[in-house]
mmCIF file of C-alpha atoms in Angstrom:
data_model
loop_
_atom_site.group_PDB
_atom_site.id
_atom_site.type_symbol
_atom_site.label_atom_id
_atom_site.label_comp_id
_atom_site.label_asym_id
_atom_site.label_seq_id
_atom_site.Cartn_x
_atom_site.Cartn_y
_atom_site.Cartn_z
ATOM 1 C CA MET C 1 0.000 0.000 0.000
ATOM 2 C CA ALA C 2 1.221 3.507 -0.798
ATOM 3 C CA ALA C 3 2.373 5.892 1.877
ATOM 4 C CA SER C 4 -0.752 7.974 1.426
ATOM 5 C CA GLY C 5 -2.899 5.035 2.554
ATOM 6 C CA TYR C 6 -4.294 4.247 -0.901
ATOM 7 C CA SER C 7 -3.595 1.174 -2.964
ATOM 8 C CA ASP C 8 -5.170 2.614 -6.070
ATOM 9 C CA LEU C 9 -4.529 6.005 -7.719
ATOM 10 C CA ARG C 10 -8.164 6.179 -8.736
ATOM 11 C CA GLU C 11 -9.238 5.868 -5.117
ATOM 12 C CA LYS C 12 -6.871 8.654 -4.074
ATOM 13 C CA LEU C 13 -7.909 11.082 -6.793
ATOM 14 C CA LYS C 14 -11.607 10.394 -6.307
ATOM 15 C CA SER C 15 -11.257 11.181 -2.609
ATOM 16 C CA MET C 16 -9.802 14.539 -3.620
ATOM 17 C CA THR C 17 -12.745 15.461 -5.879
ATOM 18 C CA PRO C 18 -16.096 15.022 -4.114
ATOM 19 C CA HIS C 19 -18.824 15.797 -6.633
ATOM 20 C CA ARG C 20 -21.473 18.444 -6.189
ATOM 21 C CA ASP C 21 -25.049 17.284 -6.324
ATOM 22 C CA GLU C 22 -25.974 20.479 -8.020
ATOM 23 C CA HIS C 23 -24.173 23.507 -9.350
ATOM 24 C CA LYS C 24 -25.943 26.851 -9.062
ATOM 25 C CA THR C 25 -25.437 29.328 -11.856
ATOM 26 C CA ASN C 26 -28.009 32.047 -11.217
ATOM 27 C CA LYS C 27 -25.586 34.826 -10.227
ATOM 28 C CA TYR C 28 -23.327 37.053 -12.228
ATOM 29 C CA VAL C 29 -19.962 38.122 -10.888
ATOM 30 C CA ASP C 30 -21.437 41.318 -9.434
ATOM 31 C CA GLY C 31 -24.044 39.283 -7.537
ATOM 32 C CA THR C 32 -27.079 40.330 -9.577
ATOM 33 C CA SER C 33 -29.666 37.962 -10.968
ATOM 34 C CA ASN C 34 -29.006 36.844 -14.510
ATOM 35 C CA GLY C 35 -32.439 37.999 -15.588
ATOM 36 C CA SER C 36 -32.668 35.404 -18.329
ATOM 37 C CA GLY C 37 -35.096 33.110 -16.589
ATOM 38 C CA LYS C 38 -32.792 30.261 -17.571
ATOM 39 C CA GLY C 39 -30.636 30.244 -14.480
ATOM 40 C CA GLY C 40 -30.737 26.481 -14.354
ATOM 41 C CA LYS C 41 -28.799 24.065 -12.232
ATOM 42 C CA ARG C 42 -26.286 21.676 -13.647
ATOM 43 C CA LYS C 43 -27.195 18.406 -11.992
ATOM 44 C CA TYR C 44 -25.006 15.337 -11.964
ATOM 45 C CA ARG C 45 -26.034 11.736 -11.640
ATOM 46 C CA GLU C 46 -23.498 8.986 -11.108
ATOM 47 C CA SER C 47 -24.344 5.438 -12.188
ATOM 48 C CA ASP C 48 -22.848 2.262 -10.806
ATOM 49 C CA ASP C 49 -19.965 2.346 -13.270
ATOM 50 C CA ASP C 50 -18.963 5.908 -12.395
ATOM 51 C CA GLU C 51 -20.414 7.379 -15.573
ATOM 52 C CA CYS C 52 -22.152 10.720 -15.213
ATOM 53 C CA GLU C 53 -24.721 12.757 -17.062
ATOM 54 C CA HIS C 54 -25.072 16.519 -17.362
ATOM 55 C CA SER C 55 -28.823 17.022 -17.251
ATOM 56 C CA ASP C 56 -28.602 20.703 -18.214
ATOM 57 C CA ASP C 57 -25.665 20.921 -20.578
ATOM 58 C CA SER C 58 -27.257 22.680 -23.522
ATOM 59 C CA ALA C 59 -25.005 24.765 -25.736
ATOM 60 C CA GLU C 60 -26.802 27.911 -24.625
ATOM 61 C CA HIS C 61 -26.315 27.138 -20.946
ATOM 62 C CA ARG C 62 -22.634 26.293 -21.410
ATOM 63 C CA GLU C 63 -22.100 29.483 -23.399
ATOM 64 C CA LEU C 64 -23.679 31.535 -20.619
ATOM 65 C CA GLU C 65 -21.493 29.853 -18.028
ATOM 66 C CA ALA C 66 -18.393 30.335 -20.172
ATOM 67 C CA ASP C 67 -19.181 34.053 -20.383
ATOM 68 C CA ARG C 68 -19.391 34.225 -16.599
ATOM 69 C CA VAL C 69 -16.018 32.519 -16.290
ATOM 70 C CA LYS C 70 -14.365 34.825 -18.829
ATOM 71 C CA SER C 71 -15.791 37.950 -17.216
ATOM 72 C CA SER C 72 -14.035 37.119 -13.949
ATOM 73 C CA ILE C 73 -10.595 36.341 -15.372
ATOM 74 C CA LEU C 74 -7.761 38.775 -15.986
ATOM 75 C CA GLN C 75 -4.781 37.762 -18.100
ATOM 76 C CA LYS C 76 -1.623 39.758 -18.759
ATOM 77 C CA ASN C 77 1.729 39.149 -20.417
ATOM 78 C CA ILE C 78 4.244 40.843 -18.136
ATOM 79 C CA PHE C 79 7.400 38.731 -18.169
ATOM 80 C CA THR C 80 9.828 38.747 -21.086
ATOM 81 C CA PRO C 81 11.437 35.504 -22.354
ATOM 82 C CA GLU C 82 14.693 36.583 -20.690
ATOM 83 C CA GLU C 83 12.951 37.159 -17.367
ATOM 84 C CA CYS C 84 11.186 33.809 -17.704
ATOM 85 C CA ALA C 85 14.506 32.037 -18.259
ATOM 86 C CA HIS C 86 15.959 33.650 -15.113
ATOM 87 C CA ILE C 87 12.928 32.669 -13.015
ATOM 88 C CA GLU C 88 13.020 29.145 -14.434
ATOM 89 C CA GLU C 89 16.615 28.786 -13.253
ATOM 90 C CA LYS C 90 15.396 29.714 -9.766
ATOM 91 C CA ILE C 91 12.623 27.122 -9.985
ATOM 92 C CA ASP C 92 15.232 24.493 -10.877
ATOM 93 C CA GLU C 93 17.114 25.500 -7.726
ATOM 94 C CA VAL C 94 13.951 24.946 -5.675
ATOM 95 C CA VAL C 95 13.566 21.474 -7.203
ATOM 96 C CA ALA C 96 17.203 20.617 -6.448
ATOM 97 C CA THR C 97 16.840 21.808 -2.853
ATOM 98 C CA GLY C 98 13.721 19.678 -2.452
ATOM 99 C CA GLU C 99 15.439 16.615 -3.900
ATOM 100 C CA ALA C 100 18.282 17.108 -1.434
ATOM 101 C CA GLY C 101 15.796 17.058 1.459
ATOM 102 C CA LEU C 102 16.727 20.530 2.679
ATOM 103 C CA TYR C 103 13.214 21.923 3.063
ATOM 104 C CA ARG C 104 10.946 21.608 6.089
ATOM 105 C CA GLU C 105 8.614 18.651 6.303
ATOM 106 C CA HIS C 106 5.487 20.257 4.846
ATOM 107 C CA THR C 107 7.164 22.423 2.205
ATOM 108 C CA VAL C 108 7.296 19.631 -0.397
ATOM 109 C CA ASP C 109 4.333 17.490 -1.445
ATOM 110 C CA ARG C 110 4.947 14.830 -4.107
ATOM 111 C CA ALA C 111 2.388 13.309 -6.457
ATOM 112 C CA PRO C 112 2.662 11.336 -9.707
ATOM 113 C CA LEU C 113 4.106 13.675 -12.355
ATOM 114 C CA ARG C 114 3.527 16.756 -10.161
ATOM 115 C CA ASN C 115 5.403 18.159 -7.177
ATOM 116 C CA LYS C 116 4.206 21.070 -5.039
ATOM 117 C CA TYR C 117 6.415 23.405 -3.017
ATOM 118 C CA PHE C 118 4.648 25.472 -0.333
ATOM 119 C CA PHE C 119 6.214 28.690 0.923
ATOM 120 C CA GLY C 120 4.946 31.162 3.515
ATOM 121 C CA GLU C 121 1.821 29.150 4.302
ATOM 122 C CA GLY C 122 0.962 25.497 3.717
ATOM 123 C CA TYR C 123 -2.293 23.649 4.275
ATOM 124 C CA THR C 124 -3.740 20.153 4.462
ATOM 125 C CA TYR C 125 -5.786 18.759 1.577
ATOM 126 C CA GLY C 126 -6.718 15.439 0.003
ATOM 127 C CA ALA C 127 -5.233 12.443 1.824
ATOM 128 C CA GLN C 128 -3.627 14.753 4.394
ATOM 129 C CA LEU C 129 -6.953 15.807 5.909
ATOM 130 C CA GLU C 130 -7.531 14.684 9.484
ATOM 131 C CA LYS C 131 -11.279 14.776 8.819
ATOM 132 C CA ARG C 132 -12.716 14.342 5.334
ATOM 133 C CA GLY C 133 -15.293 16.664 3.831
ATOM 134 C CA PRO C 134 -15.713 20.111 2.263
ATOM 135 C CA GLY C 135 -14.156 22.930 4.244
ATOM 136 C CA GLN C 136 -11.901 20.652 6.292
ATOM 137 C CA GLU C 137 -8.619 22.096 4.956
ATOM 138 C CA ARG C 138 -6.419 23.587 7.673
ATOM 139 C CA LEU C 139 -3.324 25.761 7.600
ATOM 140 C CA TYR C 140 -0.232 24.280 9.186
ATOM 141 C CA ARG C 141 1.056 26.121 12.204
ATOM 142 C CA LYS C 142 3.405 29.001 11.536
ATOM 143 C CA GLY C 143 6.915 27.904 10.576
ATOM 144 C CA GLU C 144 6.030 24.413 9.322
ATOM 145 C CA VAL C 145 6.813 25.397 5.749
ATOM 146 C CA ASP C 146 9.762 27.464 4.510
ATOM 147 C CA ASP C 147 9.523 31.206 3.985
ATOM 148 C CA ILE C 148 8.777 32.628 0.546
ATOM 149 C CA PRO C 149 12.149 32.765 -1.254
ATOM 150 C CA SER C 150 13.572 36.248 -1.730
ATOM 151 C CA TRP C 151 13.727 35.736 -5.505
ATOM 152 C CA VAL C 152 9.945 35.224 -5.626
ATOM 153 C CA HIS C 153 9.519 38.633 -3.985
ATOM 154 C CA GLU C 154 12.106 40.354 -6.160
ATOM 155 C CA LEU C 155 11.453 38.750 -9.541
ATOM 156 C CA VAL C 156 7.741 37.966 -9.443
ATOM 157 C CA ILE C 157 5.714 39.708 -6.724
ATOM 158 C CA LYS C 158 7.276 43.153 -7.206
ATOM 159 C CA ARG C 159 6.570 42.994 -10.945
ATOM 160 C CA LEU C 160 2.923 42.165 -10.301
ATOM 161 C CA VAL C 161 2.608 45.031 -7.822
ATOM 162 C CA SER C 162 4.247 47.551 -10.167
ATOM 163 C CA SER C 163 1.971 46.369 -13.000
ATOM 164 C CA GLY C 164 -1.143 46.948 -10.887
ATOM 165 C CA VAL C 165 -2.187 43.295 -10.782
ATOM 166 C CA ILE C 166 -2.124 43.061 -6.968
ATOM 167 C CA PRO C 167 -1.635 45.596 -4.160
ATOM 168 C CA GLU C 168 1.581 45.684 -2.190
ATOM 169 C CA GLY C 169 1.605 43.347 0.803
ATOM 170 C CA PHE C 170 -1.164 41.143 -0.602
ATOM 171 C CA VAL C 171 0.799 37.888 -0.983
ATOM 172 C CA ASN C 172 1.737 35.767 2.027
ATOM 173 C CA SER C 173 1.516 32.335 0.371
ATOM 174 C CA ALA C 174 3.434 31.113 -2.674
ATOM 175 C CA VAL C 175 3.165 27.637 -4.168
ATOM 176 C CA ILE C 176 5.238 26.279 -7.031
ATOM 177 C CA ASN C 177 3.601 23.431 -8.960
ATOM 178 C CA ASP C 178 6.113 21.555 -11.115
ATOM 179 C CA TYR C 179 4.440 19.353 -13.755
ATOM 180 C CA GLN C 180 6.045 16.688 -15.918
ATOM 181 C CA PRO C 181 4.503 15.734 -19.310
ATOM 182 C CA GLY C 182 1.107 14.137 -18.724
ATOM 183 C CA GLY C 183 0.802 15.530 -15.192
ATOM 184 C CA CYS C 184 -2.467 17.015 -14.014
ATOM 185 C CA ILE C 185 -4.379 18.503 -11.130
ATOM 186 C CA VAL C 186 -7.966 17.379 -10.668
ATOM 187 C CA SER C 187 -10.952 19.733 -10.639
ATOM 188 C CA HIS C 188 -11.119 21.881 -7.516
ATOM 189 C CA VAL C 189 -11.955 25.250 -6.013
ATOM 190 C CA ASP C 190 -9.230 26.921 -3.947
ATOM 191 C CA PRO C 191 -10.601 26.667 -0.366
ATOM 192 C CA LEU C 192 -12.777 29.714 0.267
ATOM 193 C CA HIS C 193 -12.231 29.588 4.020
ATOM 194 C CA ILE C 194 -8.447 29.537 3.579
ATOM 195 C CA PHE C 195 -7.680 31.984 0.768
ATOM 196 C CA ALA C 196 -8.890 35.498 -0.013
ATOM 197 C CA ARG C 197 -9.513 36.440 -3.612
ATOM 198 C CA PRO C 198 -8.096 36.927 -6.205
ATOM 199 C CA ILE C 199 -5.969 33.857 -6.995
ATOM 200 C CA VAL C 200 -2.887 34.806 -9.035
ATOM 201 C CA SER C 201 -0.707 32.424 -11.044
ATOM 202 C CA VAL C 202 2.261 32.834 -13.393
ATOM 203 C CA SER C 203 3.239 30.116 -15.901
ATOM 204 C CA PHE C 204 6.760 29.049 -16.885
ATOM 205 C CA PHE C 205 8.729 26.604 -19.083
ATOM 206 C CA SER C 206 5.941 25.908 -21.615
ATOM 207 C CA ASP C 207 2.450 26.807 -22.798
ATOM 208 C CA SER C 208 -0.570 24.971 -21.415
ATOM 209 C CA ALA C 209 -4.263 25.485 -20.659
ATOM 210 C CA LEU C 210 -6.493 25.952 -17.622
ATOM 211 C CA CYS C 211 -9.890 24.258 -17.932
ATOM 212 C CA PHE C 212 -13.103 25.115 -16.103
ATOM 213 C CA GLY C 213 -16.072 22.898 -15.297
ATOM 214 C CA CYS C 214 -14.479 19.513 -16.099
ATOM 215 C CA ARG C 215 -15.212 16.201 -14.440
ATOM 216 C CA PHE C 216 -12.539 13.527 -14.028
ATOM 217 C CA GLN C 217 -13.098 9.779 -14.340
ATOM 218 C CA PHE C 218 -10.447 7.123 -13.867
ATOM 219 C CA LYS C 219 -9.088 3.778 -15.090
ATOM 220 C CA PRO C 220 -8.370 4.929 -17.687
ATOM 221 C CA ILE C 221 -8.275 8.615 -16.799
ATOM 222 C CA ARG C 222 -10.814 10.663 -18.748
ATOM 223 C CA VAL C 223 -11.859 14.295 -18.547
ATOM 224 C CA SER C 224 -15.237 15.648 -19.620
ATOM 225 C CA GLU C 225 -15.695 18.537 -22.040
ATOM 226 C CA PRO C 226 -14.685 21.813 -20.360
ATOM 227 C CA VAL C 227 -17.121 24.668 -20.005
ATOM 228 C CA PHE C 228 -14.243 26.982 -20.891
ATOM 229 C CA VAL C 229 -10.606 26.494 -21.899
ATOM 230 C CA LEU C 230 -8.164 29.289 -21.083
ATOM 231 C CA PRO C 231 -4.790 29.168 -22.864
ATOM 232 C CA VAL C 232 -1.914 29.992 -20.501
ATOM 233 C CA GLY C 233 1.345 30.814 -22.215
ATOM 234 C CA ARG C 234 4.835 30.883 -20.814
ATOM 235 C CA GLY C 235 5.231 34.082 -18.788
ATOM 236 C CA SER C 236 1.504 34.847 -18.709
ATOM 237 C CA VAL C 237 -0.217 36.036 -15.535
ATOM 238 C CA THR C 238 -3.704 34.689 -14.776
ATOM 239 C CA VAL C 239 -5.927 36.223 -12.097
ATOM 240 C CA LEU C 240 -9.097 34.441 -10.931
ATOM 241 C CA SER C 241 -11.823 36.145 -8.941
ATOM 242 C CA GLY C 242 -15.593 36.100 -8.653
ATOM 243 C CA TYR C 243 -17.325 33.348 -10.586
ATOM 244 C CA ALA C 244 -14.145 31.775 -11.991
ATOM 245 C CA ALA C 245 -12.613 31.449 -8.523
ATOM 246 C CA ASP C 246 -15.649 30.588 -6.410
ATOM 247 C CA GLU C 247 -18.500 29.112 -8.437
ATOM 248 C CA ILE C 248 -16.877 26.672 -10.856
ATOM 249 C CA THR C 249 -14.008 24.221 -10.602
ATOM 250 C CA HIS C 250 -10.748 24.543 -12.531
ATOM 251 C CA CYS C 251 -8.180 21.907 -13.403
ATOM 252 C CA ILE C 252 -5.136 21.005 -15.489
ATOM 253 C CA ARG C 253 -5.808 18.091 -17.850
ATOM 254 C CA PRO C 254 -3.078 15.510 -18.580
ATOM 255 C CA GLN C 255 -3.292 16.142 -22.322
ATOM 256 C CA ASP C 256 -2.540 19.847 -21.821
ATOM 257 C CA ILE C 257 0.907 19.194 -20.289
ATOM 258 C CA LYS C 258 2.965 18.173 -23.298
ATOM 259 C CA GLU C 259 6.265 19.501 -21.902
ATOM 260 C CA ARG C 260 7.515 20.302 -18.445
ATOM 261 C CA ARG C 261 5.549 23.207 -16.998
ATOM 262 C CA ALA C 262 5.733 25.101 -13.718
ATOM 263 C CA VAL C 263 3.327 27.597 -12.228
ATOM 264 C CA ILE C 264 3.826 29.958 -9.298
ATOM 265 C CA ILE C 265 0.551 30.503 -7.418
ATOM 266 C CA LEU C 266 0.383 33.615 -5.252
ATOM 267 C CA ARG C 267 -2.380 33.996 -2.657
ATOM 268 C CA LYS C 268 -3.324 35.663 0.597
ATOM 269 C CA THR C 269 -4.635 33.604 3.505
ATOM 270 C CA ARG C 270 -7.680 34.878 5.349
ATOM 271 C CA PRO C 271 -6.951 36.198 8.848
ATOM 272 C CA ASP C 272 -9.568 33.828 10.289
ATOM 273 C CA ALA C 273 -8.416 30.760 8.318
ATOM 274 C CA PRO C 274 -8.377 27.718 10.662
ATOM 275 C CA ARG C 275 -5.070 26.089 11.631
ATOM 276 C CA LEU C 276 -4.178 22.662 12.866
ATOM 277 C CA ASP C 277 -3.729 22.288 16.594
ATOM 278 C CA SER C 278 -0.041 23.061 17.115
ATOM 279 C CA THR C 279 0.207 20.385 19.805
ATOM 280 C CA LEU C 280 -0.493 17.717 17.181
ATOM 281 C CA ARG C 281 2.211 18.795 14.750
ATOM 282 C CA SER C 282 5.892 18.002 14.639
ATOM 283 C CA SER C 283 8.617 20.590 15.141
ATOM 284 C CA PRO C 284 9.227 22.821 12.087
ATOM 285 C CA ALA C 285 12.947 22.293 12.561
ATOM 286 C CA GLU C 286 12.650 18.637 11.613
ATOM 287 C CA ARG C 287 13.553 17.905 8.010
ATOM 288 C CA PRO C 288 13.087 14.713 6.000
ATOM 289 C CA ALA C 289 15.933 12.538 4.848
ATOM 290 C CA PRO C 290 17.399 13.453 1.443
ATOM 291 C CA LEU C 291 15.462 12.088 -1.493
ATOM 292 C CA LYS C 292 16.818 10.597 -4.672
ATOM 293 C CA ALA C 293 16.248 12.567 -7.843
ATOM 294 C CA LYS C 294 13.698 10.505 -9.742
ATOM 295 C CA ARG C 295 12.518 12.873 -12.407
ATOM 296 C CA SER C 296 13.799 13.820 -15.797
ATOM 297 C CA HIS C 297 13.373 17.300 -17.222
ATOM 298 C CA ARG C 298 14.035 16.264 -20.786
ATOM 299 C CA ARG C 299 11.562 17.463 -23.386
ATOM 300 C CA ALA C 300 8.910 14.903 -24.209
ATOM 301 C CA GLU C 301 7.878 13.856 -27.679
ATOM 302 C CA PRO C 302 4.830 15.840 -28.910
ATOM 303 C CA ASP C 303 2.397 12.982 -28.343
ATOM 304 C CA ALA C 304 3.910 11.707 -25.079
ATOM 305 C CA ALA C 305 1.019 12.987 -22.977
ATOM 306 C CA HIS C 306 -1.470 10.964 -25.030
ATOM 307 C CA ARG C 307 0.140 7.533 -24.807
ATOM 308 C CA PRO C 308 -0.764 4.966 -22.103
ATOM 309 C CA ARG C 309 1.654 4.976 -19.194
ATOM 310 C CA VAL C 310 2.025 3.659 -15.639
ATOM 311 C CA LEU C 311 1.743 6.136 -12.779
ATOM 312 C CA GLU C 312 3.117 4.255 -9.760
ATOM 313 C CA MET C 313 0.045 2.092 -9.140
ATOM 314 C CA ASP C 314 -2.218 2.772 -12.051
ATOM 315 C CA LYS C 315 -2.064 2.644 -15.831
ATOM 316 C CA GLU C 316 -3.571 5.721 -17.430
ATOM 317 C CA GLU C 317 -4.723 6.460 -20.911
ATOM 318 C CA ASN C 318 -5.336 10.006 -22.029
ATOM 319 C CA ARG C 319 -8.040 11.141 -24.350
ATOM 320 C CA HIS C 320 -7.051 13.569 -27.096
ATOM 321 C CA PRO C 321 -8.209 17.043 -26.207
ATOM 322 C CA SER C 322 -11.576 17.840 -27.649
ATOM 323 C CA ALA C 323 -12.055 20.815 -29.940
ATOM 324 C CA SER C 324 -13.073 23.657 -27.686
ATOM 325 C CA ARG C 325 -13.279 27.271 -28.582
ATOM 326 C CA GLN C 326 -10.490 29.135 -26.868
ATOM 327 C CA ARG C 327 -11.150 32.826 -26.684
ATOM 328 C CA ARG C 328 -9.212 35.297 -24.629
ATOM 329 C CA HIS C 329 -10.905 37.980 -22.613
ATOM 330 C CA SER C 330 -9.245 41.172 -21.429
ATOM 331 C CA ILE C 331 -10.478 43.711 -18.881
ATOM 332 C CA SER C 332 -8.643 46.505 -17.089
ATOM 333 C CA SER C 333 -6.702 45.693 -13.919
ATOM 334 C CA GLU C 334 -8.291 48.454 -11.849
ATOM 335 C CA ASN C 335 -11.891 47.597 -12.736
ATOM 336 C CA TYR C 336 -11.142 43.913 -12.382
ATOM 337 C CA TRP C 337 -9.672 44.291 -8.904
ATOM 338 C CA ASN C 338 -12.620 46.400 -7.692
ATOM 339 C CA ARG C 339 -15.120 43.957 -9.154
ATOM 340 C CA GLY C 340 -13.429 41.015 -7.482
ATOM 341 C CA GLN C 341 -13.440 42.731 -4.097
ATOM 342 C CA ASP C 342 -17.140 43.720 -4.446
ATOM 343 C CA TYR C 343 -18.048 40.144 -5.364
ATOM 344 C CA ASP C 344 -16.121 38.757 -2.391
ATOM 345 C CA LYS C 345 -17.923 41.120 -0.001
ATOM 346 C CA HIS C 346 -21.293 40.212 -1.494
ATOM 347 C CA ARG C 347 -20.569 36.492 -1.168
ATOM 348 C CA GLU C 348 -19.581 36.841 2.497
ATOM 349 C CA SER C 349 -22.588 39.016 3.365
ATOM 350 C CA SER C 350 -25.032 36.654 1.651
ATOM 351 C CA GLY C 351 -23.958 33.769 3.898
ATOM 352 C CA ARG C 352 -24.226 31.368 0.962
ATOM 353 C CA LYS C 353 -21.937 28.348 1.211
ATOM 354 C CA VAL C 354 -20.142 26.922 -1.796
ATOM 355 C CA LYS C 355 -19.151 23.275 -1.938
ATOM 356 C CA MET C 356 -15.570 22.706 -2.945
ATOM 357 C CA ARG C 357 -13.397 20.077 -4.520
ATOM 358 C CA ARG C 358 -10.253 18.893 -2.868
ATOM 359 C CA HIS C 359 -7.119 20.693 -4.147
#
């Protein structure tokens, strides 16, 4: 049995993506009623063989939902190829430090074809949860993950502040996700009770895509048609707020990682975010034994992400990406930021709870 307590990758990933019984779509980003009279619910039904149906997946409904997603996304190209190359060298240094076992216990989290590096703040999710269920994520106690590296502040955060993407002092949590070809992250919503909005990410090494409204199935791994596909190029900055951050899941599909890709996710934890009981955690000074380097950063062949492969305990087979319209949407940083903050306040005042996927 694997160290995570699962003997089957499907079992592990399914535990990380509890499905919603229904998905409400009757609010725009600014909190007003859609006024169309069609604000239907996307209901899911799971049969015995894990197949699912979308009972309200008409083209018109999906188009409306895609518009809501796009209206709450900001994308900018800020970093030059030279700046990207410099930052990518720093990411390689992070990977090497992690492989040498020099980070604190909860800084590094390893998964098949994807490693995560938590800085500033780390939190429990998936198999790490002490109690399963939506909203059970908890921050580790202070000091259980390493501080945000100085180069992240100097090379990334300062550029975002000077470009008006985020205000100064906003970021206190940085996560680096390092994907190998065919890697993925299942559909999820960043925990609302842990992180304030917006959610900011910067992509490096290669181009990819962020998909919204997908459902994962396993053995072999399959991903349903996205509601919206957002291209994310090397050096691009993506900011999620409102509907895109809170009301619909996002994911990275295996077929969209054709080459090594890394993303730096910058967030702010809520002041009232729950933490684990410090008496139950180990000392932050303890560090794991050095780990062997197991991963290759060589470029994959163009179709490598689509061929069957073995991921530790499970053989996966990727479906070719379906033809989805990929349209970019651009709105001003200032209006976007204000809209995101107004939406966040409205959501909190309404007292409405949103079910979440495991991250």
